[in-house]
Amino acid sequence: AQSVTQLGSHVSVSEGALVLLRCNYSSSVPPYLFWYVQYPNQGLQLLLKYTSAATLVKGINGFEAEFKKSETSFHLTKPSAHMSDAAEYFCAVSNFGNEKLTFGTGTRLTIIP
Amino acid sequence: GAVVSQHPSWVICKSGTSVKIECRSLDFQATTMFWYRQFPKQSLMLMATSNEGSKATYEQGVEKDKFLINHASLTLSTLTVTSAHPEDSSFYICSASTPGTSGINEQFFGPGTRLTVL
């Protein structure tokens, strides 16, 4: 069984400030972890993924995430927020041999001008 | 590359009618497609896994007779909501799976279909 917990359904940061979106996972086997972004009335776009290679993963649009096994976490960060980062962000988990994704409840990111 | 389309993007129908939603992988072949449902301001909930040429596998609690899935080719899967009711109103998103750059299958998502049942 696998699950994802995203702490904070809403996060607001000022433009130019650090973005930190939290994700903790539970998995009985080594996980694959993903961050997706969803803009209003659109599908999901992959930001980055962890598949058991480097624990620090760099993605698109300046985002990165670090896999910490000891903390069962995969938090998403970006050093400097842009207005265009305002969206819904989903963390998801799957694992080897089971490509079904289990999603967290999402975090809505608001950027304050 | 790896573009997935959905048609229609939005649909309004009367209660009791059926609605078909198409999911196409435009530039790759997908042996597996997934159908999700998303309620307003909530996460995606997997409804079913669709494999080309075989019956779909439904998640627990999803009525297979209400949500008919057909995966007739490697680039097309369809979801038909039969005898739709207002509670079926939702955002339906499909994804298509293909081998990714990291050696695992990666899901590419369609833009979604907004269904409103009156």
Coordinates of N, CA and C in Angstrom, one line a residue:
Chain A
A1 N 0.9 -1.2 0.0 CA 0.0 0.0 0.0 C 0.9 1.2 0.0
Q2 N 0.4 2.3 -0.6 CA 1.2 3.5 -0.7 C 0.2 4.7 -0.5
S3 N 0.7 5.8 0.1 CA -0.1 7.0 0.3 C 0.8 8.2 0.3
V4 N 0.2 9.3 0.1 CA 0.9 10.6 0.1 C 0.2 11.6 0.9
T5 N 0.9 12.3 1.7 CA 0.4 13.4 2.5 C 1.0 14.7 2.1
Q6 N 0.2 15.7 1.7 CA 0.7 17.0 1.4 C 0.2 17.9 2.6
L7 N 1.2 18.5 3.3 CA 0.8 19.3 4.4 C 0.6 20.7 3.9
G8 N -0.5 21.3 4.2 CA -0.8 22.6 3.7 C -1.6 22.6 2.4
S9 N -2.9 22.8 2.5 CA -3.7 22.8 1.2 C -3.5 24.1 0.5
H10 N -3.1 25.1 1.2 CA -2.9 26.5 0.6 C -1.6 27.0 1.1
V11 N -0.8 27.5 0.2 CA 0.5 28.1 0.6 C 0.6 29.5 -0.2
S12 N 0.9 30.5 0.6 CA 1.1 31.8 -0.1 C 2.5 32.3 0.2
V13 N 3.1 32.8 -0.9 CA 4.5 33.3 -0.7 C 4.5 34.6 -1.6
S14 N 5.4 35.5 -1.2 CA 5.6 36.7 -1.9 C 6.5 36.4 -3.2
E15 N 6.3 37.2 -4.2 CA 7.1 37.1 -5.4 C 8.5 37.3 -5.0
G16 N 9.4 36.4 -5.5 CA 10.8 36.4 -5.2 C 11.2 35.6 -4.0
A17 N 10.2 35.2 -3.2 CA 10.5 34.4 -2.0 C 10.7 33.0 -2.3
L18 N 11.2 32.2 -1.3 CA 11.4 30.8 -1.4 C 10.0 30.1 -1.4
V19 N 9.9 29.1 -2.3 CA 8.7 28.3 -2.3 C 9.1 26.9 -1.7
L20 N 8.3 26.5 -0.7 CA 8.5 25.2 -0.1 C 7.1 24.5 0.0
L21 N 6.9 23.4 -0.7 CA 5.7 22.6 -0.7 C 6.1 21.2 -0.1
R22 N 5.4 20.8 0.9 CA 5.7 19.6 1.6 C 5.0 18.4 1.1
C23 N 5.7 17.3 1.1 CA 5.1 16.0 0.7 C 5.8 14.9 1.5
N24 N 5.0 14.1 2.1 CA 5.5 12.9 2.8 C 4.8 11.7 2.2
Y25 N 5.5 10.6 2.2 CA 4.9 9.4 1.5 C 5.0 8.2 2.4
S26 N 4.2 7.2 2.1 CA 4.2 6.0 2.8 C 4.2 4.9 1.7
S27 N 5.2 4.0 1.8 CA 5.3 2.9 0.7 C 6.0 1.7 1.3
S28 N 5.4 0.6 1.1 CA 6.0 -0.7 1.6 C 7.2 -1.1 0.8
V29 N 7.4 -0.5 -0.4 CA 8.6 -0.8 -1.2 C 9.2 0.5 -1.6
P30 N 10.4 0.4 -2.2 CA 11.1 1.7 -2.6 C 10.2 2.4 -3.6
P31 N 10.0 3.7 -3.3 CA 9.0 4.4 -4.1 C 9.6 5.2 -5.3
Y32 N 8.8 5.5 -6.2 CA 9.0 6.5 -7.3 C 8.2 7.6 -6.9
L33 N 8.7 8.8 -6.9 CA 8.0 10.0 -6.4 C 7.9 11.1 -7.5
F34 N 6.8 11.8 -7.6 CA 6.6 12.7 -8.7 C 6.0 14.0 -8.1
W35 N 6.3 15.1 -8.7 CA 5.5 16.3 -8.5 C 4.9 16.8 -9.8
Y36 N 3.6 17.1 -9.8 CA 2.9 17.6 -10.9 C 2.4 19.0 -10.6
V37 N 2.2 19.8 -11.7 CA 1.6 21.1 -11.6 C 0.3 21.1 -12.4
Q38 N -0.8 21.7 -11.9 CA -2.0 21.8 -12.6 C -2.5 23.2 -12.6
Y39 N -2.6 23.8 -13.8 CA -3.2 25.1 -14.0 C -4.7 25.0 -14.1
P40 N -5.5 26.0 -13.8 CA -7.0 25.9 -13.8 C -7.5 25.3 -15.1
N41 N -8.4 24.3 -14.9 CA -9.1 23.7 -16.0 C -8.1 23.0 -17.0
Q42 N -7.0 22.6 -16.5 CA -6.0 21.9 -17.4 C -5.6 20.5 -16.8
G43 N -4.9 19.7 -17.5 CA -4.4 18.5 -17.0 C -3.2 18.7 -16.2
L44 N -2.5 17.6 -15.9 CA -1.3 17.7 -15.1 C 0.0 17.7 -15.9
Q45 N 1.0 18.5 -15.5 CA 2.3 18.6 -16.2 C 3.3 18.1 -15.2
L46 N 4.2 17.2 -15.6 CA 5.2 16.7 -14.7 C 6.3 17.8 -14.5
L47 N 6.6 18.1 -13.2 CA 7.6 19.0 -12.8 C 9.0 18.2 -12.7
L48 N 8.9 17.1 -12.0 CA 10.1 16.3 -11.7 C 9.7 15.0 -11.1
K49 N 10.7 14.1 -11.1 CA 10.5 12.8 -10.6 C 11.7 12.2 -10.0
Y50 N 11.5 11.3 -9.0 CA 12.6 10.6 -8.4 C 12.4 9.1 -8.6
T51 N 13.4 8.5 -9.2 CA 13.3 7.1 -9.5 C 14.5 6.3 -9.0
S52 N 15.0 6.6 -7.9 CA 16.0 5.9 -7.2 C 17.4 6.2 -7.7
A53 N 17.6 7.2 -8.4 CA 18.9 7.7 -8.8 C 19.4 8.8 -7.8
A54 N 19.7 9.9 -8.3 CA 20.1 11.0 -7.4 C 19.0 11.4 -6.5
T55 N 19.3 11.7 -5.2 CA 18.3 12.1 -4.3 C 17.8 13.5 -4.5
L56 N 18.7 14.4 -5.0 CA 18.3 15.7 -5.3 C 17.9 15.8 -6.8
V57 N 16.6 16.1 -7.0 CA 16.1 16.1 -8.4 C 15.8 17.5 -8.9
K58 N 16.3 17.8 -10.0 CA 16.0 19.1 -10.6 C 14.9 18.9 -11.7
G59 N 14.0 19.9 -11.7 CA 12.9 19.8 -12.7 C 12.8 21.0 -13.5
I60 N 11.6 21.2 -14.1 CA 11.4 22.3 -15.0 C 11.0 23.6 -14.2
N61 N 11.2 24.7 -14.8 CA 10.7 26.0 -14.2 C 11.5 26.3 -12.9
G62 N 12.7 25.8 -12.7 CA 13.5 26.1 -11.6 C 13.1 25.4 -10.3
F63 N 12.2 24.4 -10.4 CA 11.9 23.6 -9.2 C 12.9 22.5 -9.0
E64 N 13.0 22.1 -7.7 CA 13.7 20.9 -7.4 C 13.1 20.3 -6.1
A65 N 13.5 19.0 -5.9 CA 13.0 18.3 -4.8 C 14.1 17.3 -4.3
E66 N 14.1 17.1 -3.0 CA 15.0 16.2 -2.4 C 14.4 15.0 -1.8
F67 N 14.8 13.8 -2.1 CA 14.2 12.6 -1.5 C 15.0 12.3 -0.3
K68 N 14.3 12.2 0.9 CA 14.9 11.9 2.1 C 14.2 10.7 2.7
K69 N 14.9 9.5 2.6 CA 14.3 8.3 3.0 C 14.1 8.3 4.5
S70 N 15.0 8.8 5.3 CA 14.8 8.8 6.7 C 13.6 9.6 7.2
E71 N 13.3 10.6 6.4 CA 12.1 11.4 6.8 C 10.9 11.0 5.9
T72 N 11.0 10.1 5.1 CA 9.9 9.7 4.1 C 9.3 11.0 3.5
S73 N 10.2 11.9 3.0 CA 9.8 13.1 2.5 C 10.3 13.4 1.1
F74 N 9.6 14.2 0.4 CA 10.0 14.6 -1.0 C 9.5 16.0 -1.2
H75 N 10.0 17.0 -0.5 CA 9.5 18.3 -0.5 C 10.0 19.1 -1.8
L76 N 9.1 19.9 -2.3 CA 9.4 20.7 -3.5 C 9.8 22.1 -3.2
T77 N 10.9 22.6 -3.8 CA 11.3 23.9 -3.5 C 11.7 24.7 -4.8
K78 N 11.6 26.0 -4.6 CA 12.1 26.9 -5.7 C 12.6 28.1 -5.0
P79 N 13.8 28.5 -5.4 CA 14.5 29.6 -4.6 C 13.7 31.0 -4.7
S80 N 13.1 31.3 -5.8 CA 12.5 32.6 -6.0 C 11.2 32.4 -6.8
A81 N 10.1 32.7 -6.1 CA 8.8 32.5 -6.7 C 8.5 33.6 -7.8
H82 N 7.8 33.1 -8.9 CA 7.3 34.0 -9.9 C 5.8 33.9 -9.9
M83 N 5.2 35.0 -10.4 CA 3.8 35.0 -10.5 C 3.2 33.9 -11.3
S84 N 3.9 33.4 -12.3 CA 3.5 32.3 -13.1 C 3.5 31.0 -12.4
D85 N 4.0 30.9 -11.2 CA 4.1 29.7 -10.4 C 2.7 29.4 -9.7
A86 N 1.9 30.4 -9.7 CA 0.6 30.2 -9.0 C -0.2 29.1 -9.7
A87 N -0.5 28.0 -9.0 CA -1.1 26.8 -9.5 C -1.4 25.9 -8.4
E88 N -1.9 24.7 -8.8 CA -2.1 23.6 -7.9 C -1.0 22.6 -8.1
Y89 N -0.4 22.1 -7.0 CA 0.7 21.2 -7.1 C 0.3 19.9 -6.4
F90 N 0.6 18.8 -7.1 CA 0.3 17.5 -6.6 C 1.6 16.6 -6.5
C91 N 1.7 16.0 -5.3 CA 2.8 15.0 -5.1 C 2.2 13.6 -5.4
A92 N 2.9 12.7 -6.0 CA 2.4 11.4 -6.3 C 3.4 10.3 -6.1
V93 N 3.0 9.1 -5.8 CA 3.9 8.0 -5.6 C 3.5 6.8 -6.4
S94 N 4.4 6.1 -6.9 CA 4.2 4.8 -7.5 C 5.4 3.9 -7.1
N95 N 5.5 2.7 -7.7 CA 6.7 1.9 -7.4 C 7.0 1.0 -8.5
F96 N 8.1 0.3 -8.4 CA 8.6 -0.6 -9.4 C 7.5 -1.7 -9.5
G97 N 7.1 -2.0 -10.7 CA 6.1 -3.1 -10.9 C 4.7 -2.7 -10.8
N98 N 4.5 -1.4 -10.4 CA 3.1 -0.9 -10.3 C 3.1 0.5 -10.6
E99 N 2.7 0.8 -11.9 CA 2.8 2.2 -12.3 C 1.6 3.1 -11.9
K100 N 0.7 2.5 -11.2 CA -0.5 3.3 -10.8 C 0.0 4.4 -9.8
L101 N -0.4 5.6 -10.1 CA -0.1 6.7 -9.3 C -1.1 6.9 -8.2
T102 N -0.6 7.2 -7.0 CA -1.4 7.6 -5.9 C -1.1 9.1 -5.6
F103 N -2.1 9.9 -5.6 CA -1.8 11.4 -5.5 C -2.1 11.9 -4.1
G104 N -1.4 12.9 -3.7 CA -1.8 13.6 -2.5 C -3.0 14.6 -2.8
T105 N -3.4 15.2 -1.8 CA -4.6 16.1 -1.9 C -4.3 17.4 -2.6
G106 N -3.1 17.7 -2.8 CA -2.7 18.9 -3.6 C -2.5 20.1 -2.7
T107 N -1.7 21.0 -3.2 CA -1.4 22.3 -2.5 C -1.6 23.4 -3.5
R108 N -2.5 24.4 -3.1 CA -2.7 25.5 -4.0 C -1.6 26.6 -3.6
L109 N -0.8 27.0 -4.6 CA 0.2 28.0 -4.3 C -0.3 29.3 -4.9
T110 N -0.3 30.3 -4.0 CA -0.6 31.7 -4.4 C 0.6 32.5 -4.3
I111 N 0.9 33.4 -5.3 CA 2.0 34.3 -5.2 C 1.5 35.7 -5.0
I112 N 2.1 36.3 -4.0 CA 1.7 37.7 -3.6 C 2.6 38.7 -4.3
P113 N 2.0 39.6 -5.1 CA 2.9 40.6 -5.8 C 3.7 41.4 -4.8
Chain B
G1 N 7.1 16.2 -27.8 CA 6.5 14.9 -27.9 C 5.7 14.5 -26.7
A2 N 5.1 13.3 -26.7 CA 4.3 12.8 -25.6 C 3.1 13.7 -25.3
V3 N 2.3 13.9 -26.4 CA 1.1 14.8 -26.2 C -0.1 13.9 -26.1
V4 N -1.0 14.2 -25.2 CA -2.3 13.5 -25.0 C -3.4 14.5 -25.1
S5 N -4.4 14.1 -26.0 CA -5.5 15.0 -26.1 C -6.8 14.3 -25.6
Q6 N -7.7 15.2 -25.3 CA -9.0 14.7 -24.8 C -10.1 15.5 -25.6
H7 N -11.2 14.7 -25.9 CA -12.3 15.4 -26.6 C -13.6 14.8 -26.1
P8 N -14.5 15.6 -25.7 CA -14.5 17.1 -25.8 C -13.8 17.7 -24.5
S9 N -13.5 18.9 -24.6 CA -12.9 19.6 -23.4 C -14.0 19.9 -22.4
W10 N -15.2 20.1 -22.8 CA -16.3 20.3 -21.9 C -17.6 19.8 -22.5
V11 N -18.5 19.3 -21.7 CA -19.7 18.8 -22.2 C -20.8 19.0 -21.2
I12 N -22.0 19.4 -21.6 CA -23.2 19.5 -20.8 C -24.2 18.6 -21.4
C13 N -24.8 17.8 -20.5 CA -25.8 16.8 -21.0 C -27.0 16.8 -20.0
K14 N -28.0 16.2 -20.5 CA -29.2 16.0 -19.6 C -29.1 14.7 -18.8
S15 N -29.7 14.7 -17.7 CA -29.7 13.5 -16.8 C -30.3 12.4 -17.6
G16 N -29.7 11.2 -17.5 CA -30.2 10.0 -18.2 C -29.6 9.7 -19.5
T17 N -28.9 10.7 -20.0 CA -28.2 10.5 -21.3 C -26.8 9.9 -21.1
S18 N -26.1 9.5 -22.2 CA -24.8 8.9 -22.1 C -23.8 9.9 -22.8
V19 N -22.6 9.9 -22.3 CA -21.6 10.8 -22.8 C -20.3 10.0 -23.0
K20 N -19.7 10.2 -24.2 CA -18.4 9.6 -24.5 C -17.3 10.6 -24.5
I21 N -16.2 10.2 -23.8 CA -15.0 11.1 -23.8 C -13.9 10.3 -24.4
E22 N -13.2 10.9 -25.3 CA -12.1 10.3 -26.0 C -10.7 10.8 -25.4
C23 N -9.8 9.8 -25.4 CA -8.4 10.1 -24.9 C -7.5 9.6 -26.0
R24 N -6.7 10.4 -26.6 CA -5.8 10.0 -27.6 C -4.3 10.4 -27.3
S25 N -3.4 9.4 -27.6 CA -2.0 9.8 -27.5 C -1.6 10.1 -29.0
L26 N -1.2 11.4 -29.1 CA -1.0 11.9 -30.5 C 0.3 11.5 -31.2
D27 N 1.3 11.3 -30.4 CA 2.6 11.0 -31.1 C 3.4 9.9 -30.5
F28 N 2.6 9.0 -29.8 CA 3.2 7.8 -29.3 C 2.1 6.7 -29.1
Q29 N 2.5 5.5 -28.9 CA 1.6 4.4 -28.7 C 1.6 4.1 -27.2
A30 N 0.4 3.9 -26.7 CA 0.2 3.6 -25.3 C -0.5 2.3 -25.1
T31 N 0.2 1.4 -24.5 CA -0.6 0.1 -24.2 C -1.5 0.3 -23.0
T32 N -1.1 1.2 -22.2 CA -1.9 1.5 -21.0 C -2.3 2.9 -20.9
M33 N -3.6 3.1 -20.6 CA -4.1 4.4 -20.3 C -4.9 4.4 -19.0
F34 N -4.9 5.5 -18.3 CA -5.6 5.6 -17.0 C -6.7 6.7 -17.1
W35 N -7.7 6.4 -16.4 CA -8.8 7.4 -16.3 C -9.0 7.9 -14.8
Y36 N -9.0 9.2 -14.6 CA -9.1 9.8 -13.3 C -10.3 10.7 -13.2
R37 N -10.7 10.8 -12.0 CA -11.8 11.8 -11.8 C -11.4 12.8 -10.7
Q38 N -11.7 14.0 -10.9 CA -11.3 15.1 -10.0 C -12.4 15.9 -9.7
F39 N -12.8 15.9 -8.4 CA -13.8 16.8 -7.9 C -13.2 18.2 -7.6
P40 N -14.1 19.2 -7.6 CA -13.6 20.6 -7.4 C -12.6 20.7 -6.2
K41 N -11.5 21.3 -6.5 CA -10.5 21.6 -5.4 C -10.1 20.3 -4.7
Q42 N -10.1 19.2 -5.4 CA -9.7 17.9 -4.7 C -8.7 17.2 -5.6
S43 N -8.2 16.1 -5.1 CA -7.1 15.4 -5.8 C -7.7 14.6 -6.9
L44 N -6.8 13.9 -7.7 CA -7.2 13.0 -8.7 C -7.5 11.6 -8.1
M45 N -8.6 11.0 -8.5 CA -8.9 9.7 -8.0 C -8.9 8.7 -9.2
L46 N -8.0 7.7 -9.1 CA -8.0 6.8 -10.2 C -9.3 6.0 -10.3
M47 N -9.9 6.0 -11.5 CA -11.1 5.2 -11.7 C -10.8 3.8 -12.3
A48 N -9.9 3.8 -13.3 CA -9.7 2.5 -14.0 C -8.4 2.6 -14.8
T49 N -7.8 1.4 -15.0 CA -6.7 1.2 -15.9 C -7.1 0.5 -17.1
S50 N -6.8 1.1 -18.3 CA -7.3 0.7 -19.5 C -6.1 0.1 -20.3
N51 N -6.2 -1.2 -20.7 CA -5.1 -1.8 -21.5 C -5.7 -2.2 -22.9
E52 N -4.9 -1.8 -23.9 CA -5.3 -2.1 -25.2 C -5.6 -3.5 -25.5
G53 N -6.8 -3.7 -26.0 CA -7.2 -5.1 -26.4 C -7.7 -6.0 -25.3
S54 N -7.8 -5.4 -24.1 CA -8.4 -6.2 -23.0 C -9.3 -5.4 -22.1
K55 N -10.0 -6.0 -21.2 CA -10.9 -5.3 -20.4 C -10.2 -4.4 -19.4
A56 N -10.9 -3.3 -19.1 CA -10.3 -2.3 -18.1 C -10.4 -2.9 -16.7
T57 N -9.4 -2.5 -15.9 CA -9.4 -2.8 -14.5 C -9.9 -1.7 -13.7
Y58 N -11.0 -1.8 -13.0 CA -11.6 -0.7 -12.3 C -11.2 -0.7 -10.8
E59 N -11.0 0.5 -10.3 CA -10.7 0.6 -8.8 C -11.9 0.3 -8.0
Q60 N -11.7 0.0 -6.8 CA -12.8 -0.4 -5.9 C -13.7 0.8 -5.7
G61 N -15.0 0.5 -5.8 CA -16.0 1.5 -5.7 C -16.4 2.2 -7.0
V62 N -15.8 1.9 -8.1 CA -16.1 2.4 -9.4 C -17.0 1.5 -10.1
E63 N -18.2 1.9 -10.5 CA -19.2 1.1 -11.2 C -18.8 0.8 -12.6
K64 N -18.4 -0.4 -13.0 CA -17.9 -0.7 -14.3 C -19.1 -0.6 -15.4
D65 N -20.3 -0.8 -14.9 CA -21.4 -0.7 -15.9 C -21.8 0.7 -16.1
K66 N -21.4 1.6 -15.3 CA -21.7 3.0 -15.4 C -20.6 3.8 -16.2
F67 N -19.4 3.4 -15.9 CA -18.3 4.0 -16.6 C -17.6 3.0 -17.5
L68 N -18.1 3.0 -18.8 CA -17.6 2.0 -19.7 C -16.3 2.5 -20.4
I69 N -15.3 1.6 -20.4 CA -14.0 2.0 -20.9 C -13.7 1.0 -22.1
N70 N -13.3 1.6 -23.2 CA -12.9 0.8 -24.3 C -11.5 1.3 -24.8
H71 N -10.6 0.4 -25.0 CA -9.2 0.8 -25.4 C -9.0 0.0 -26.7
A72 N -9.5 0.5 -27.8 CA -9.6 -0.2 -29.1 C -8.3 -0.2 -29.8
S73 N -7.5 0.8 -29.6 CA -6.2 0.9 -30.3 C -5.1 1.4 -29.4
L74 N -3.9 1.4 -29.9 CA -2.8 1.8 -29.0 C -2.7 3.4 -28.9
T75 N -3.6 4.1 -29.5 CA -3.6 5.5 -29.4 C -5.0 6.1 -28.9
L76 N -5.9 5.2 -28.6 CA -7.3 5.7 -28.3 C -7.9 4.9 -27.2
S77 N -8.4 5.6 -26.2 CA -9.2 5.0 -25.1 C -10.4 5.9 -25.0
T78 N -11.6 5.3 -24.7 CA -12.8 6.1 -24.5 C -13.4 5.7 -23.2
L79 N -14.0 6.7 -22.6 CA -14.8 6.6 -21.4 C -16.2 7.0 -21.7
T80 N -17.2 6.1 -21.5 CA -18.6 6.4 -21.7 C -19.3 6.4 -20.3
V81 N -19.8 7.6 -20.0 CA -20.6 7.7 -18.7 C -22.0 7.4 -19.1
T82 N -22.6 6.3 -18.7 CA -23.9 5.9 -19.1 C -24.9 6.4 -18.1
S83 N -26.1 6.7 -18.7 CA -27.2 7.2 -17.8 C -26.7 8.2 -16.8
A84 N -26.1 9.3 -17.3 CA -25.5 10.2 -16.4 C -26.5 10.9 -15.5
H85 N -26.0 11.2 -14.3 CA -26.8 11.9 -13.3 C -26.0 13.1 -12.8
P86 N -26.6 14.1 -12.1 CA -25.9 15.2 -11.7 C -24.6 14.9 -10.8
E87 N -24.7 13.9 -10.1 CA -23.5 13.5 -9.2 C -22.4 13.0 -10.0
D88 N -22.6 12.7 -11.3 CA -21.4 12.4 -12.2 C -20.7 13.6 -12.7
S89 N -21.2 14.7 -12.5 CA -20.6 16.0 -12.9 C -19.2 16.0 -12.2
S90 N -18.2 16.2 -13.1 CA -16.8 16.2 -12.5 C -15.9 16.6 -13.7
F91 N -14.6 16.6 -13.3 CA -13.5 16.8 -14.3 C -12.9 15.5 -14.5
Y92 N -12.9 15.0 -15.7 CA -12.3 13.7 -16.0 C -11.0 13.8 -16.8
I93 N -10.0 13.2 -16.3 CA -8.7 13.3 -16.9 C -8.1 12.0 -17.2
C94 N -7.5 11.9 -18.4 CA -6.9 10.6 -18.8 C -5.4 10.8 -18.8
S95 N -4.7 9.7 -18.8 CA -3.3 9.7 -19.0 C -2.9 8.5 -19.8
A96 N -1.8 8.6 -20.5 CA -1.3 7.6 -21.3 C 0.1 7.2 -20.9
S97 N 0.4 6.0 -20.8 CA 1.7 5.5 -20.3 C 2.7 5.1 -21.4
T98 N 3.9 5.5 -21.2 CA 4.9 5.2 -22.2 C 6.3 5.1 -21.5
P99 N 7.2 4.3 -22.0 CA 8.5 4.2 -21.3 C 9.2 5.6 -21.3
G100 N 9.6 6.0 -20.1 CA 10.3 7.3 -20.0 C 11.8 7.3 -20.1
T101 N 12.4 8.4 -19.9 CA 13.9 8.5 -20.0 C 14.6 7.8 -18.9
S102 N 13.9 7.6 -17.7 CA 14.6 7.1 -16.6 C 14.4 5.6 -16.4
G103 N 13.8 5.0 -17.5 CA 13.7 3.5 -17.4 C 12.4 3.0 -16.8
I104 N 11.6 4.0 -16.4 CA 10.2 3.5 -15.9 C 9.2 4.2 -16.8
N105 N 8.0 3.5 -16.7 CA 6.9 4.1 -17.5 C 6.5 5.4 -16.9
E106 N 6.2 6.3 -17.8 CA 5.8 7.7 -17.4 C 4.4 8.0 -17.9
Q107 N 3.6 8.6 -17.1 CA 2.2 8.9 -17.5 C 2.2 10.4 -18.0
F108 N 1.6 10.5 -19.2 CA 1.4 11.9 -19.7 C -0.1 12.1 -19.7
F109 N -0.5 13.3 -19.2 CA -1.9 13.6 -18.9 C -2.5 14.4 -20.0
G110 N -3.8 14.1 -20.3 CA -4.6 14.9 -21.1 C -5.0 16.2 -20.4
P111 N -5.7 17.1 -21.2 CA -6.1 18.4 -20.6 C -7.4 18.3 -19.8
G112 N -8.0 17.2 -19.8 CA -9.2 17.0 -19.0 C -10.5 17.3 -19.8
T113 N -11.6 16.8 -19.3 CA -12.9 17.0 -19.8 C -13.9 17.4 -18.7
R114 N -14.5 18.5 -18.8 CA -15.4 19.0 -17.7 C -16.8 18.5 -18.1
L115 N -17.4 17.6 -17.3 CA -18.7 17.1 -17.6 C -19.7 17.7 -16.6
T116 N -20.8 18.3 -17.1 CA -21.8 18.9 -16.3 C -23.1 18.2 -16.7
V117 N -23.8 17.6 -15.7 CA -25.0 16.9 -16.0 C -26.2 17.7 -15.3
L118 N -27.1 18.0 -16.2 CA -28.2 18.9 -15.7 C -29.4 18.0 -15.2

